Amino acid sequence: MNEPKHTPGPWSAFFDVVNNHTNILKIGKTTDLLFSLPGHDKHDPNVRLITAAPELLEALEEAVEIFGENSGSWDGDLWLEIAKNAIAKARGEQS
């Protein structure tokens, strides 16, 4: 698969009480602000989904690699197509 164009995870969310918004951060050797969501807090379902996105993408890519090569008699063609389309959408590679 192609190298990701997004900031690799993990991502974290921190609520900024002063400005009333949630910062989505990449924390590693340095802390990088990815973006802010005005009026949201870190418990918002959308914030949780956004911060989980890198791990979800990685898990789905691994599943495609495993099941795509070793499907045997398992009828997973439709699932595999759906998973590949989701990966392409997350990576911005949709045709």
PDB file of C-alpha atoms in Angstrom:
ATOM      1  CA  MET A   1       0.000   0.000   0.000  1.00  0.00           C
ATOM      2  CA  ASN A   2       1.044   3.595  -0.467  1.00  0.00           C
ATOM      3  CA  GLU A   3       2.620   5.599   2.321  1.00  0.00           C
ATOM      4  CA  PRO A   4      -0.008   7.511   4.327  1.00  0.00           C
ATOM      5  CA  LYS A   5      -0.507  11.199   3.580  1.00  0.00           C
ATOM      6  CA  HIS A   6      -2.022  11.851   7.004  1.00  0.00           C
ATOM      7  CA  THR A   7      -0.297  12.337  10.339  1.00  0.00           C
ATOM      8  CA  PRO A   8       0.221   8.858  11.813  1.00  0.00           C
ATOM      9  CA  GLY A   9      -1.395   8.096  15.160  1.00  0.00           C
ATOM     10  CA  PRO A  10      -1.984   7.895  17.894  1.00  0.00           C
ATOM     11  CA  TRP A  11      -3.977  11.104  18.151  1.00  0.00           C
ATOM     12  CA  SER A  12      -5.322  12.577  21.391  1.00  0.00           C
ATOM     13  CA  ALA A  13      -8.022  15.112  22.226  1.00  0.00           C
ATOM     14  CA  PHE A  14      -7.731  17.795  24.877  1.00  0.00           C
ATOM     15  CA  PHE A  15     -10.458  20.271  25.786  1.00  0.00           C
ATOM     16  CA  ASP A  16      -9.337  23.901  25.923  1.00  0.00           C
ATOM     17  CA  VAL A  17     -11.516  25.432  28.635  1.00  0.00           C
ATOM     18  CA  VAL A  18     -10.352  28.981  27.904  1.00  0.00           C
ATOM     19  CA  ASN A  19     -11.315  28.905  24.209  1.00  0.00           C
ATOM     20  CA  ASN A  20     -14.147  26.341  24.505  1.00  0.00           C
ATOM     21  CA  HIS A  21     -12.912  23.904  21.875  1.00  0.00           C
ATOM     22  CA  THR A  22     -11.145  20.563  21.570  1.00  0.00           C
ATOM     23  CA  ASN A  23      -7.629  20.318  20.193  1.00  0.00           C
ATOM     24  CA  ILE A  24      -6.732  17.175  18.280  1.00  0.00           C
ATOM     25  CA  LEU A  25      -3.039  16.515  18.876  1.00  0.00           C
ATOM     26  CA  LYS A  26      -0.324  14.124  17.740  1.00  0.00           C
ATOM     27  CA  ILE A  27       1.873  13.500  20.757  1.00  0.00           C
ATOM     28  CA  GLY A  28       5.326  12.054  20.242  1.00  0.00           C
ATOM     29  CA  LYS A  29       8.780  13.543  20.662  1.00  0.00           C
ATOM     30  CA  THR A  30       6.975  16.822  19.996  1.00  0.00           C
ATOM     31  CA  THR A  31       3.315  17.758  20.281  1.00  0.00           C
ATOM     32  CA  ASP A  32       1.684  18.795  17.024  1.00  0.00           C
ATOM     33  CA  LEU A  33      -1.711  20.503  16.857  1.00  0.00           C
ATOM     34  CA  LEU A  34      -3.597  18.828  14.007  1.00  0.00           C
ATOM     35  CA  PHE A  35      -6.813  20.877  14.263  1.00  0.00           C
ATOM     36  CA  SER A  36      -9.397  22.309  16.659  1.00  0.00           C
ATOM     37  CA  LEU A  37     -13.112  21.647  16.957  1.00  0.00           C
ATOM     38  CA  PRO A  38     -14.975  24.653  18.375  1.00  0.00           C
ATOM     39  CA  GLY A  39     -17.618  23.839  20.969  1.00  0.00           C
ATOM     40  CA  HIS A  40     -16.776  20.126  21.280  1.00  0.00           C
ATOM     41  CA  ASP A  41     -15.299  18.245  24.203  1.00  0.00           C
ATOM     42  CA  LYS A  42     -13.135  15.137  24.251  1.00  0.00           C
ATOM     43  CA  HIS A  43     -16.149  12.946  25.135  1.00  0.00           C
ATOM     44  CA  ASP A  44     -18.069  13.903  21.980  1.00  0.00           C
ATOM     45  CA  PRO A  45     -18.610  10.777  19.812  1.00  0.00           C
ATOM     46  CA  ASN A  46     -17.204  12.554  16.758  1.00  0.00           C
ATOM     47  CA  VAL A  47     -14.046  13.529  18.649  1.00  0.00           C
ATOM     48  CA  ARG A  48     -13.583   9.915  19.773  1.00  0.00           C
ATOM     49  CA  LEU A  49     -13.985   8.695  16.182  1.00  0.00           C
ATOM     50  CA  ILE A  50     -11.544  11.296  14.862  1.00  0.00           C
ATOM     51  CA  THR A  51      -8.871  10.403  17.427  1.00  0.00           C
ATOM     52  CA  ALA A  52      -9.358   6.672  16.710  1.00  0.00           C
ATOM     53  CA  ALA A  53      -9.084   7.128  12.933  1.00  0.00           C
ATOM     54  CA  PRO A  54      -5.366   6.255  12.575  1.00  0.00           C
ATOM     55  CA  GLU A  55      -5.769   3.038  14.577  1.00  0.00           C
ATOM     56  CA  LEU A  56      -8.977   2.106  12.750  1.00  0.00           C
ATOM     57  CA  LEU A  57      -7.265   2.602   9.405  1.00  0.00           C
ATOM     58  CA  GLU A  58      -4.278   0.515  10.484  1.00  0.00           C
ATOM     59  CA  ALA A  59      -6.518  -2.335  11.711  1.00  0.00           C
ATOM     60  CA  LEU A  60      -8.557  -2.329   8.517  1.00  0.00           C
ATOM     61  CA  GLU A  61      -5.406  -2.345   6.376  1.00  0.00           C
ATOM     62  CA  GLU A  62      -4.074  -5.341   8.306  1.00  0.00           C
ATOM     63  CA  ALA A  63      -7.407  -7.184   7.932  1.00  0.00           C
ATOM     64  CA  VAL A  64      -7.406  -6.576   4.181  1.00  0.00           C
ATOM     65  CA  GLU A  65      -3.848  -7.890   3.968  1.00  0.00           C
ATOM     66  CA  ILE A  66      -4.696 -11.040   5.952  1.00  0.00           C
ATOM     67  CA  PHE A  67      -8.119 -11.875   4.501  1.00  0.00           C
ATOM     68  CA  GLY A  68      -7.316 -10.680   1.012  1.00  0.00           C
ATOM     69  CA  GLU A  69      -4.506 -13.174   0.662  1.00  0.00           C
ATOM     70  CA  ASN A  70      -5.884 -16.074   2.720  1.00  0.00           C
ATOM     71  CA  SER A  71      -9.598 -15.991   1.968  1.00  0.00           C
ATOM     72  CA  GLY A  72      -9.708 -19.685   0.943  1.00  0.00           C
ATOM     73  CA  SER A  73     -13.318 -20.772   0.648  1.00  0.00           C
ATOM     74  CA  TRP A  74     -14.559 -17.866   2.764  1.00  0.00           C
ATOM     75  CA  ASP A  75     -16.877 -15.674   0.701  1.00  0.00           C
ATOM     76  CA  GLY A  76     -15.427 -12.352   1.721  1.00  0.00           C
ATOM     77  CA  ASP A  77     -15.250 -10.642  -1.671  1.00  0.00           C
ATOM     78  CA  LEU A  78     -17.926  -8.076  -0.830  1.00  0.00           C
ATOM     79  CA  TRP A  79     -16.385  -7.357   2.586  1.00  0.00           C
ATOM     80  CA  LEU A  80     -12.950  -7.019   1.027  1.00  0.00           C
ATOM     81  CA  GLU A  81     -14.248  -4.535  -1.554  1.00  0.00           C
ATOM     82  CA  ILE A  82     -15.985  -2.474   1.126  1.00  0.00           C
ATOM     83  CA  ALA A  83     -12.836  -2.485   3.296  1.00  0.00           C
ATOM     84  CA  LYS A  84     -10.600  -1.455   0.388  1.00  0.00           C
ATOM     85  CA  ASN A  85     -12.990   1.378  -0.510  1.00  0.00           C
ATOM     86  CA  ALA A  86     -12.979   2.601   3.107  1.00  0.00           C
ATOM     87  CA  ILE A  87      -9.186   2.566   3.171  1.00  0.00           C
ATOM     88  CA  ALA A  88      -9.043   4.498  -0.113  1.00  0.00           C
ATOM     89  CA  LYS A  89     -11.503   7.074   1.245  1.00  0.00           C
ATOM     90  CA  ALA A  90      -9.528   7.508   4.488  1.00  0.00           C
ATOM     91  CA  ARG A  91      -6.317   7.952   2.501  1.00  0.00           C
ATOM     92  CA  GLY A  92      -7.925  10.323  -0.012  1.00  0.00           C
ATOM     93  CA  GLU A  93      -7.248   7.883  -2.852  1.00  0.00           C
ATOM     94  CA  GLN A  94     -10.798   7.467  -4.166  1.00  0.00           C
ATOM     95  CA  SER A  95     -11.094   7.458  -7.950  1.00  0.00           C
TER      96      SER A  95
END
